[in-house]
Amino acid sequence: MSFGQGGPQSQWDPWKPQSQQPWSSGGGQSPDWAALAEASEARNKRRRLFLVGGGALATVAIGAAVAVAVVSAGGDNQANSPTSQVPSADIPSESASAPSFAPTSAPPPLDPKDFIASAKKDTAPLSPDALFPGTQLTMGETTYKKGPTADTENCASASGGTLPKILTANDCTRLIRVTYTRDGIAVTVGVAVFDTEAQAAKAKSQTNKKSFVKSLSGGGVKGFCESGFCRTTSNSYGRYAYFTNAGFTSGKDVTTKDTEVFATGDNLQLFTFRQIHRRGQAQASAAANG
Protein backbone atom coordinates (compact mmCIF):
# COMPACT_ATOMS: atom_id res chain seq x y z
CA MET A 1 0.00 0.00 0.00
CA SER A 2 1.42 3.16 -1.02
CA PHE A 3 1.02 6.43 0.97
CA GLY A 4 2.87 8.60 -1.49
CA GLN A 5 -0.26 9.55 -3.29
CA GLY A 6 -3.03 11.67 -1.80
CA GLY A 7 -4.60 15.13 -1.79
CA PRO A 8 -2.79 18.46 -2.30
CA GLN A 9 0.03 19.39 -0.04
CA SER A 10 -0.90 21.43 3.00
CA GLN A 11 0.46 25.04 3.28
CA TRP A 12 2.54 25.58 6.34
CA ASP A 13 2.67 28.89 8.08
CA PRO A 14 5.12 29.01 10.96
CA TRP A 15 2.89 31.57 12.80
CA LYS A 16 -0.31 29.50 12.55
CA PRO A 17 -0.51 26.72 15.11
CA GLN A 18 -2.93 24.59 13.07
CA SER A 19 -0.72 24.43 10.00
CA GLN A 20 1.68 21.54 9.51
CA GLN A 21 4.97 21.36 7.75
CA PRO A 22 5.01 18.66 5.07
CA TRP A 23 7.69 16.01 5.58
CA SER A 24 8.51 13.29 3.11
CA SER A 25 8.44 9.76 4.43
CA GLY A 26 11.63 8.83 2.83
CA GLY A 27 13.84 11.35 4.58
CA GLY A 28 12.17 13.89 2.12
CA GLN A 29 12.95 17.57 1.60
CA SER A 30 14.61 19.95 4.10
CA PRO A 31 12.74 23.13 5.30
CA ASP A 32 12.71 26.17 2.97
CA TRP A 33 14.76 28.52 5.12
CA ALA A 34 14.53 31.45 2.67
CA ALA A 35 10.74 31.33 2.77
CA LEU A 36 10.87 31.18 6.52
CA ALA A 37 13.10 34.30 6.63
CA GLU A 38 10.80 36.25 4.30
CA ALA A 39 7.75 35.31 6.38
CA SER A 40 9.49 36.43 9.58
CA GLU A 41 10.49 39.77 8.00
CA ALA A 42 6.92 40.36 6.81
CA ARG A 43 5.65 39.59 10.30
CA ASN A 44 8.09 42.03 11.91
CA LYS A 45 7.18 44.76 9.40
CA ARG A 46 3.47 44.38 10.15
CA ARG A 47 4.23 44.59 13.86
CA ARG A 48 6.20 47.81 13.43
CA LEU A 49 3.38 49.39 11.45
CA PHE A 50 0.93 48.40 14.12
CA LEU A 51 3.07 49.95 16.82
CA VAL A 52 3.49 53.18 14.86
CA GLY A 53 -0.23 53.42 14.10
CA GLY A 54 -1.10 52.61 17.67
CA GLY A 55 1.20 55.40 18.89
CA ALA A 56 -0.51 57.92 16.61
CA LEU A 57 -3.91 56.85 17.82
CA ALA A 58 -2.72 57.09 21.39
CA THR A 59 -1.45 60.66 20.75
CA VAL A 60 -4.81 61.69 19.27
CA ALA A 61 -6.63 60.08 22.17
CA ILE A 62 -4.42 61.87 24.73
CA GLY A 63 -4.89 65.21 22.93
CA ALA A 64 -8.64 64.71 22.89
CA ALA A 65 -8.59 63.89 26.58
CA VAL A 66 -6.60 67.05 27.32
CA ALA A 67 -9.03 69.16 25.24
CA VAL A 68 -11.97 67.65 27.09
CA ALA A 69 -10.26 68.34 30.38
CA VAL A 70 -9.64 71.99 29.41
CA VAL A 71 -13.24 72.48 28.30
CA SER A 72 -14.58 70.72 31.36
CA ALA A 73 -12.45 72.90 33.64
CA GLY A 74 -14.21 76.01 32.34
CA GLY A 75 -17.66 74.75 33.30
CA ASP A 76 -20.52 73.40 31.26
CA ASN A 77 -21.83 76.86 30.25
CA GLN A 78 -18.44 78.09 29.03
CA ALA A 79 -18.05 75.34 26.42
CA ASN A 80 -20.84 76.67 24.21
CA SER A 81 -20.15 80.38 24.68
CA PRO A 82 -18.66 82.44 21.83
CA THR A 83 -15.03 83.41 22.35
CA SER A 84 -15.94 87.12 22.22
CA GLN A 85 -18.26 86.82 25.19
CA VAL A 86 -16.82 88.18 28.45
CA PRO A 87 -18.16 86.98 31.79
CA SER A 88 -20.17 89.76 33.43
CA ALA A 89 -18.45 89.09 36.75
CA ASP A 90 -15.04 90.16 35.40
CA ILE A 91 -16.02 93.62 34.07
CA PRO A 92 -18.59 95.82 35.87
CA SER A 93 -21.57 96.92 33.84
CA GLU A 94 -21.78 100.48 32.56
CA SER A 95 -24.50 101.40 35.00
CA ALA A 96 -22.43 100.08 37.89
CA SER A 97 -19.27 102.00 36.95
CA ALA A 98 -20.93 105.30 35.97
CA PRO A 99 -21.59 107.67 38.89
CA SER A 100 -25.18 108.65 39.45
CA PHE A 101 -26.41 112.03 40.60
CA ALA A 102 -29.76 113.12 41.94
CA PRO A 103 -31.70 115.32 39.49
CA THR A 104 -31.36 118.97 40.24
CA SER A 105 -33.58 121.88 39.37
CA ALA A 106 -33.54 125.59 39.93
CA PRO A 107 -35.58 126.78 42.90
CA PRO A 108 -38.95 128.27 42.02
CA PRO A 109 -39.00 132.06 41.69
CA LEU A 110 -40.08 134.00 44.74
CA ASP A 111 -43.69 135.18 44.73
CA PRO A 112 -43.88 139.00 44.85
CA LYS A 113 -47.18 138.83 46.70
CA ASP A 114 -45.49 137.06 49.61
CA PHE A 115 -43.47 140.22 50.25
CA ILE A 116 -46.49 142.50 50.41
CA ALA A 117 -48.72 140.14 52.37
CA SER A 118 -47.50 141.19 55.82
CA ALA A 119 -45.60 144.00 57.52
CA LYS A 120 -42.93 141.51 58.63
CA LYS A 121 -41.72 140.94 55.06
CA ASP A 122 -42.84 144.20 53.45
CA THR A 123 -40.00 146.32 54.82
CA ALA A 124 -39.09 148.51 51.84
CA PRO A 125 -39.42 152.29 52.32
CA LEU A 126 -42.99 153.49 51.74
CA SER A 127 -44.10 157.03 50.83
CA PRO A 128 -46.48 158.81 48.40
CA ASP A 129 -43.61 159.45 45.97
CA ALA A 130 -42.45 155.82 46.20
CA LEU A 131 -45.89 154.54 45.20
CA PHE A 132 -46.67 157.37 42.79
CA PRO A 133 -43.39 158.71 41.34
CA GLY A 134 -42.90 161.55 38.87
CA THR A 135 -45.07 164.53 38.00
CA GLN A 136 -47.42 162.87 35.54
CA LEU A 137 -48.76 159.48 34.53
CA THR A 138 -49.23 158.16 30.98
CA MET A 139 -51.43 155.15 30.29
CA GLY A 140 -51.79 154.29 26.65
CA GLU A 141 -52.37 157.56 24.83
CA THR A 142 -53.74 159.36 27.90
CA THR A 143 -51.62 161.51 30.22
CA TYR A 144 -52.65 162.55 33.72
CA LYS A 145 -51.03 165.33 35.68
CA LYS A 146 -49.99 164.52 39.20
CA GLY A 147 -51.39 166.89 41.85
CA PRO A 148 -51.10 167.03 45.63
CA THR A 149 -50.17 164.08 47.88
CA ALA A 150 -50.89 163.36 51.55
CA ASP A 151 -49.81 160.75 54.14
CA THR A 152 -51.36 160.14 57.55
CA GLU A 153 -51.46 157.51 60.28
CA ASN A 154 -54.99 158.61 61.20
CA CYS A 155 -56.84 156.66 58.52
CA ALA A 156 -60.28 157.79 59.65
CA SER A 157 -59.41 161.48 59.18
CA ALA A 158 -58.77 161.03 55.45
CA SER A 159 -61.86 158.94 54.69
CA GLY A 160 -65.61 159.54 54.61
CA GLY A 161 -69.00 157.89 54.76
CA THR A 162 -68.80 154.37 56.21
CA LEU A 163 -65.09 153.96 55.49
CA PRO A 164 -63.60 155.57 58.65
CA LYS A 165 -65.26 152.98 60.89
CA ILE A 166 -64.17 150.11 58.63
CA LEU A 167 -60.55 151.22 58.52
CA THR A 168 -60.42 151.71 62.26
CA ALA A 169 -62.02 148.35 63.02
CA ASN A 170 -59.44 146.54 60.89
CA ASP A 171 -56.46 148.40 62.39
CA CYS A 172 -55.45 150.56 59.44
CA THR A 173 -52.00 151.98 60.22
CA ARG A 174 -51.60 154.48 57.40
CA LEU A 175 -53.48 156.16 54.56
CA ILE A 176 -51.61 157.60 51.58
CA ARG A 177 -53.41 159.79 49.03
CA VAL A 178 -52.60 161.36 45.66
CA THR A 179 -54.67 163.27 43.08
CA TYR A 180 -54.40 163.16 39.26
CA THR A 181 -56.22 165.49 36.84
CA ARG A 182 -57.02 165.68 33.13
CA ASP A 183 -59.45 167.90 31.18
CA GLY A 184 -61.59 168.94 34.16
CA ILE A 185 -61.71 165.45 35.67
CA ALA A 186 -59.93 164.74 38.96
CA VAL A 187 -59.32 161.46 40.79
CA THR A 188 -58.00 160.96 44.31
CA VAL A 189 -56.41 157.59 45.02
CA GLY A 190 -56.20 156.41 48.64
CA VAL A 191 -54.00 153.47 49.76
CA ALA A 192 -54.79 152.13 53.25
CA VAL A 193 -52.00 150.09 54.85
CA PHE A 194 -52.58 147.15 57.24
CA ASP A 195 -50.29 144.71 59.02
CA THR A 196 -51.69 141.65 57.28
CA GLU A 197 -53.36 140.64 54.04
CA ALA A 198 -56.34 139.28 55.94
CA GLN A 199 -57.05 142.70 57.50
CA ALA A 200 -56.93 144.45 54.14
CA ALA A 201 -59.19 141.86 52.50
CA LYS A 202 -61.69 142.11 55.34
CA ALA A 203 -61.77 145.89 55.17
CA LYS A 204 -62.42 145.81 51.44
CA SER A 205 -65.22 143.27 51.83
CA GLN A 206 -67.00 145.53 54.33
CA THR A 207 -67.13 148.60 52.07
CA ASN A 208 -70.23 149.76 50.22
CA LYS A 209 -71.35 152.62 47.98
CA LYS A 210 -71.11 155.01 50.91
CA SER A 211 -67.43 154.19 51.59
CA PHE A 212 -64.90 156.60 50.07
CA VAL A 213 -61.62 158.39 50.60
CA LYS A 214 -61.82 162.16 50.87
CA SER A 215 -60.85 164.04 47.72
CA LEU A 216 -57.52 165.83 47.90
CA SER A 217 -57.27 169.28 46.32
CA GLY A 218 -54.79 172.11 46.36
CA GLY A 219 -51.64 172.95 44.41
CA GLY A 220 -53.68 174.16 41.44
CA VAL A 221 -56.38 171.51 41.76
CA LYS A 222 -59.81 172.87 42.57
CA GLY A 223 -61.98 171.17 45.14
CA PHE A 224 -64.12 168.31 43.78
CA CYS A 225 -66.38 165.60 45.11
CA GLU A 226 -67.00 167.59 48.26
CA SER A 227 -70.71 167.30 47.62
CA GLY A 228 -72.97 165.76 45.05
CA PHE A 229 -72.29 162.47 43.24
CA CYS A 230 -68.88 161.06 42.33
CA ARG A 231 -67.75 157.65 41.20
CA THR A 232 -65.91 155.53 43.82
CA THR A 233 -64.17 152.12 43.79
CA SER A 234 -62.53 149.83 46.38
CA ASN A 235 -60.09 146.91 46.04
CA SER A 236 -57.32 145.14 47.97
CA TYR A 237 -54.03 143.43 47.17
CA GLY A 238 -51.63 142.03 49.71
CA ARG A 239 -51.79 144.06 52.93
CA TYR A 240 -53.10 147.10 51.03
CA ALA A 241 -56.66 148.26 50.39
CA TYR A 242 -56.94 150.95 47.73
CA PHE A 243 -59.77 153.30 46.77
CA THR A 244 -60.60 155.91 44.09
CA ASN A 245 -62.89 158.93 44.18
CA ALA A 246 -63.42 160.49 40.71
CA GLY A 247 -65.47 163.49 39.66
CA PHE A 248 -65.55 166.84 37.90
CA THR A 249 -63.53 169.78 39.18
CA SER A 250 -66.55 171.92 38.27
CA GLY A 251 -68.63 170.20 40.94
CA LYS A 252 -71.03 168.65 38.41
CA ASP A 253 -72.57 165.36 39.44
CA VAL A 254 -71.27 162.20 37.80
CA THR A 255 -73.80 160.02 35.96
CA THR A 256 -73.52 156.68 34.19
CA LYS A 257 -73.13 158.53 30.89
CA ASP A 258 -69.86 160.12 31.98
CA THR A 259 -67.63 157.43 30.56
CA GLU A 260 -64.52 159.57 30.77
CA VAL A 261 -64.85 159.78 34.53
CA PHE A 262 -65.26 156.00 34.75
CA ALA A 263 -62.29 155.41 32.46
CA THR A 264 -60.12 157.77 34.51
CA GLY A 265 -61.03 156.04 37.76
CA ASP A 266 -60.39 152.59 36.22
CA ASN A 267 -56.99 153.63 34.86
CA LEU A 268 -55.89 155.02 38.22
CA GLN A 269 -56.97 151.96 40.19
CA LEU A 270 -55.15 149.71 37.68
CA PHE A 271 -52.01 151.84 38.01
CA THR A 272 -52.23 151.61 41.81
CA PHE A 273 -52.48 147.81 41.66
CA ARG A 274 -49.42 147.66 39.40
CA GLN A 275 -47.44 149.89 41.74
CA ILE A 276 -48.20 147.71 44.74
CA HIS A 277 -47.25 144.61 42.72
CA ARG A 278 -43.99 146.24 41.59
CA ARG A 279 -43.20 146.87 45.24
CA GLY A 280 -43.49 143.14 45.84
CA GLN A 281 -41.41 142.34 42.74
CA ALA A 282 -38.59 144.63 43.85
CA GLN A 283 -38.39 143.01 47.26
CA ALA A 284 -38.60 139.48 45.84
CA SER A 285 -35.78 140.26 43.40
CA ALA A 286 -33.63 141.73 46.18
CA ALA A 287 -34.20 138.64 48.33
CA ALA A 288 -33.32 136.27 45.46
CA ASN A 289 -30.09 138.10 44.71
CA GLY A 290 -29.20 138.77 48.26
Coordinates of C-alpha atoms in Angstrom, one line a residue:
M1 CA 0.0 0.0 0.0
S2 CA 1.4 3.2 -1.0
F3 CA 1.0 6.4 1.0
G4 CA 2.9 8.6 -1.5
Q5 CA -0.3 9.5 -3.3
G6 CA -3.0 11.7 -1.8
G7 CA -4.6 15.1 -1.8
P8 CA -2.8 18.5 -2.3
Q9 CA 0.0 19.4 0.0
S10 CA -0.9 21.4 3.0
Q11 CA 0.5 25.0 3.3
W12 CA 2.5 25.6 6.3
D13 CA 2.7 28.9 8.1
P14 CA 5.1 29.0 11.0
W15 CA 2.9 31.6 12.8
K16 CA -0.3 29.5 12.6
P17 CA -0.5 26.7 15.1
Q18 CA -2.9 24.6 13.1
S19 CA -0.7 24.4 10.0
Q20 CA 1.7 21.5 9.5
Q21 CA 5.0 21.4 7.7
P22 CA 5.0 18.7 5.1
W23 CA 7.7 16.0 5.6
S24 CA 8.5 13.3 3.1
S25 CA 8.4 9.8 4.4
G26 CA 11.6 8.8 2.8
G27 CA 13.8 11.4 4.6
G28 CA 12.2 13.9 2.1
Q29 CA 13.0 17.6 1.6
S30 CA 14.6 20.0 4.1
P31 CA 12.7 23.1 5.3
D32 CA 12.7 26.2 3.0
W33 CA 14.8 28.5 5.1
A34 CA 14.5 31.5 2.7
A35 CA 10.7 31.3 2.8
L36 CA 10.9 31.2 6.5
A37 CA 13.1 34.3 6.6
E38 CA 10.8 36.2 4.3
A39 CA 7.8 35.3 6.4
S40 CA 9.5 36.4 9.6
E41 CA 10.5 39.8 8.0
A42 CA 6.9 40.4 6.8
R43 CA 5.6 39.6 10.3
N44 CA 8.1 42.0 11.9
K45 CA 7.2 44.8 9.4
R46 CA 3.5 44.4 10.1
R47 CA 4.2 44.6 13.9
R48 CA 6.2 47.8 13.4
L49 CA 3.4 49.4 11.4
F50 CA 0.9 48.4 14.1
L51 CA 3.1 49.9 16.8
V52 CA 3.5 53.2 14.9
G53 CA -0.2 53.4 14.1
G54 CA -1.1 52.6 17.7
G55 CA 1.2 55.4 18.9
A56 CA -0.5 57.9 16.6
L57 CA -3.9 56.8 17.8
A58 CA -2.7 57.1 21.4
T59 CA -1.5 60.7 20.8
V60 CA -4.8 61.7 19.3
A61 CA -6.6 60.1 22.2
I62 CA -4.4 61.9 24.7
G63 CA -4.9 65.2 22.9
A64 CA -8.6 64.7 22.9
A65 CA -8.6 63.9 26.6
V66 CA -6.6 67.1 27.3
A67 CA -9.0 69.2 25.2
V68 CA -12.0 67.6 27.1
A69 CA -10.3 68.3 30.4
V70 CA -9.6 72.0 29.4
V71 CA -13.2 72.5 28.3
S72 CA -14.6 70.7 31.4
A73 CA -12.5 72.9 33.6
G74 CA -14.2 76.0 32.3
G75 CA -17.7 74.8 33.3
D76 CA -20.5 73.4 31.3
N77 CA -21.8 76.9 30.3
Q78 CA -18.4 78.1 29.0
A79 CA -18.0 75.3 26.4
N80 CA -20.8 76.7 24.2
S81 CA -20.1 80.4 24.7
P82 CA -18.7 82.4 21.8
T83 CA -15.0 83.4 22.3
S84 CA -15.9 87.1 22.2
Q85 CA -18.3 86.8 25.2
V86 CA -16.8 88.2 28.4
P87 CA -18.2 87.0 31.8
S88 CA -20.2 89.8 33.4
A89 CA -18.5 89.1 36.7
D90 CA -15.0 90.2 35.4
I91 CA -16.0 93.6 34.1
P92 CA -18.6 95.8 35.9
S93 CA -21.6 96.9 33.8
E94 CA -21.8 100.5 32.6
S95 CA -24.5 101.4 35.0
A96 CA -22.4 100.1 37.9
S97 CA -19.3 102.0 36.9
A98 CA -20.9 105.3 36.0
P99 CA -21.6 107.7 38.9
S100 CA -25.2 108.7 39.4
F101 CA -26.4 112.0 40.6
A102 CA -29.8 113.1 41.9
P103 CA -31.7 115.3 39.5
T104 CA -31.4 119.0 40.2
S105 CA -33.6 121.9 39.4
A106 CA -33.5 125.6 39.9
P107 CA -35.6 126.8 42.9
P108 CA -38.9 128.3 42.0
P109 CA -39.0 132.1 41.7
L110 CA -40.1 134.0 44.7
D111 CA -43.7 135.2 44.7
P112 CA -43.9 139.0 44.9
K113 CA -47.2 138.8 46.7
D114 CA -45.5 137.1 49.6
F115 CA -43.5 140.2 50.2
I116 CA -46.5 142.5 50.4
A117 CA -48.7 140.1 52.4
S118 CA -47.5 141.2 55.8
A119 CA -45.6 144.0 57.5
K120 CA -42.9 141.5 58.6
K121 CA -41.7 140.9 55.1
D122 CA -42.8 144.2 53.4
T123 CA -40.0 146.3 54.8
A124 CA -39.1 148.5 51.8
P125 CA -39.4 152.3 52.3
L126 CA -43.0 153.5 51.7
S127 CA -44.1 157.0 50.8
P128 CA -46.5 158.8 48.4
D129 CA -43.6 159.4 46.0
A130 CA -42.4 155.8 46.2
L131 CA -45.9 154.5 45.2
F132 CA -46.7 157.4 42.8
P133 CA -43.4 158.7 41.3
G134 CA -42.9 161.6 38.9
T135 CA -45.1 164.5 38.0
Q136 CA -47.4 162.9 35.5
L137 CA -48.8 159.5 34.5
T138 CA -49.2 158.2 31.0
M139 CA -51.4 155.1 30.3
G140 CA -51.8 154.3 26.6
E141 CA -52.4 157.6 24.8
T142 CA -53.7 159.4 27.9
T143 CA -51.6 161.5 30.2
Y144 CA -52.7 162.5 33.7
K145 CA -51.0 165.3 35.7
K146 CA -50.0 164.5 39.2
G147 CA -51.4 166.9 41.9
P148 CA -51.1 167.0 45.6
T149 CA -50.2 164.1 47.9
A150 CA -50.9 163.4 51.6
D151 CA -49.8 160.8 54.1
T152 CA -51.4 160.1 57.6
E153 CA -51.5 157.5 60.3
N154 CA -55.0 158.6 61.2
C155 CA -56.8 156.7 58.5
A156 CA -60.3 157.8 59.7
S157 CA -59.4 161.5 59.2
A158 CA -58.8 161.0 55.4
S159 CA -61.9 158.9 54.7
G160 CA -65.6 159.5 54.6
G161 CA -69.0 157.9 54.8
T162 CA -68.8 154.4 56.2
L163 CA -65.1 154.0 55.5
P164 CA -63.6 155.6 58.6
K165 CA -65.3 153.0 60.9
I166 CA -64.2 150.1 58.6
L167 CA -60.5 151.2 58.5
T168 CA -60.4 151.7 62.3
A169 CA -62.0 148.3 63.0
N170 CA -59.4 146.5 60.9
D171 CA -56.5 148.4 62.4
C172 CA -55.4 150.6 59.4
T173 CA -52.0 152.0 60.2
R174 CA -51.6 154.5 57.4
L175 CA -53.5 156.2 54.6
I176 CA -51.6 157.6 51.6
R177 CA -53.4 159.8 49.0
V178 CA -52.6 161.4 45.7
T179 CA -54.7 163.3 43.1
Y180 CA -54.4 163.2 39.3
T181 CA -56.2 165.5 36.8
R182 CA -57.0 165.7 33.1
D183 CA -59.5 167.9 31.2
G184 CA -61.6 168.9 34.2
I185 CA -61.7 165.5 35.7
A186 CA -59.9 164.7 39.0
V187 CA -59.3 161.5 40.8
T188 CA -58.0 161.0 44.3
V189 CA -56.4 157.6 45.0
G190 CA -56.2 156.4 48.6
V191 CA -54.0 153.5 49.8
A192 CA -54.8 152.1 53.2
V193 CA -52.0 150.1 54.9
F194 CA -52.6 147.1 57.2
D195 CA -50.3 144.7 59.0
T196 CA -51.7 141.6 57.3
E197 CA -53.4 140.6 54.0
A198 CA -56.3 139.3 55.9
Q199 CA -57.0 142.7 57.5
A200 CA -56.9 144.4 54.1
A201 CA -59.2 141.9 52.5
K202 CA -61.7 142.1 55.3
A203 CA -61.8 145.9 55.2
K204 CA -62.4 145.8 51.4
S205 CA -65.2 143.3 51.8
Q206 CA -67.0 145.5 54.3
T207 CA -67.1 148.6 52.1
N208 CA -70.2 149.8 50.2
K209 CA -71.4 152.6 48.0
K210 CA -71.1 155.0 50.9
S211 CA -67.4 154.2 51.6
F212 CA -64.9 156.6 50.1
V213 CA -61.6 158.4 50.6
K214 CA -61.8 162.2 50.9
S215 CA -60.8 164.0 47.7
L216 CA -57.5 165.8 47.9
S217 CA -57.3 169.3 46.3
G218 CA -54.8 172.1 46.4
G219 CA -51.6 172.9 44.4
G220 CA -53.7 174.2 41.4
V221 CA -56.4 171.5 41.8
K222 CA -59.8 172.9 42.6
G223 CA -62.0 171.2 45.1
F224 CA -64.1 168.3 43.8
C225 CA -66.4 165.6 45.1
E226 CA -67.0 167.6 48.3
S227 CA -70.7 167.3 47.6
G228 CA -73.0 165.8 45.1
F229 CA -72.3 162.5 43.2
C230 CA -68.9 161.1 42.3
R231 CA -67.8 157.7 41.2
T232 CA -65.9 155.5 43.8
T233 CA -64.2 152.1 43.8
S234 CA -62.5 149.8 46.4
N235 CA -60.1 146.9 46.0
S236 CA -57.3 145.1 48.0
Y237 CA -54.0 143.4 47.2
G238 CA -51.6 142.0 49.7
R239 CA -51.8 144.1 52.9
Y240 CA -53.1 147.1 51.0
A241 CA -56.7 148.3 50.4
Y242 CA -56.9 150.9 47.7
F243 CA -59.8 153.3 46.8
T244 CA -60.6 155.9 44.1
N245 CA -62.9 158.9 44.2
A246 CA -63.4 160.5 40.7
G247 CA -65.5 163.5 39.7
F248 CA -65.6 166.8 37.9
T249 CA -63.5 169.8 39.2
S250 CA -66.5 171.9 38.3
G251 CA -68.6 170.2 40.9
K252 CA -71.0 168.7 38.4
D253 CA -72.6 165.4 39.4
V254 CA -71.3 162.2 37.8
T255 CA -73.8 160.0 36.0
T256 CA -73.5 156.7 34.2
K257 CA -73.1 158.5 30.9
D258 CA -69.9 160.1 32.0
T259 CA -67.6 157.4 30.6
E260 CA -64.5 159.6 30.8
V261 CA -64.9 159.8 34.5
F262 CA -65.3 156.0 34.8
A263 CA -62.3 155.4 32.5
T264 CA -60.1 157.8 34.5
G265 CA -61.0 156.0 37.8
D266 CA -60.4 152.6 36.2
N267 CA -57.0 153.6 34.9
L268 CA -55.9 155.0 38.2
Q269 CA -57.0 152.0 40.2
L270 CA -55.1 149.7 37.7
F271 CA -52.0 151.8 38.0
T272 CA -52.2 151.6 41.8
F273 CA -52.5 147.8 41.7
R274 CA -49.4 147.7 39.4
Q275 CA -47.4 149.9 41.7
I276 CA -48.2 147.7 44.7
H277 CA -47.2 144.6 42.7
R278 CA -44.0 146.2 41.6
R279 CA -43.2 146.9 45.2
G280 CA -43.5 143.1 45.8
Q281 CA -41.4 142.3 42.7
A282 CA -38.6 144.6 43.8
Q283 CA -38.4 143.0 47.3
A284 CA -38.6 139.5 45.8
S285 CA -35.8 140.3 43.4
A286 CA -33.6 141.7 46.2
A287 CA -34.2 138.6 48.3
A288 CA -33.3 136.3 45.5
N289 CA -30.1 138.1 44.7
G290 CA -29.2 138.8 48.3

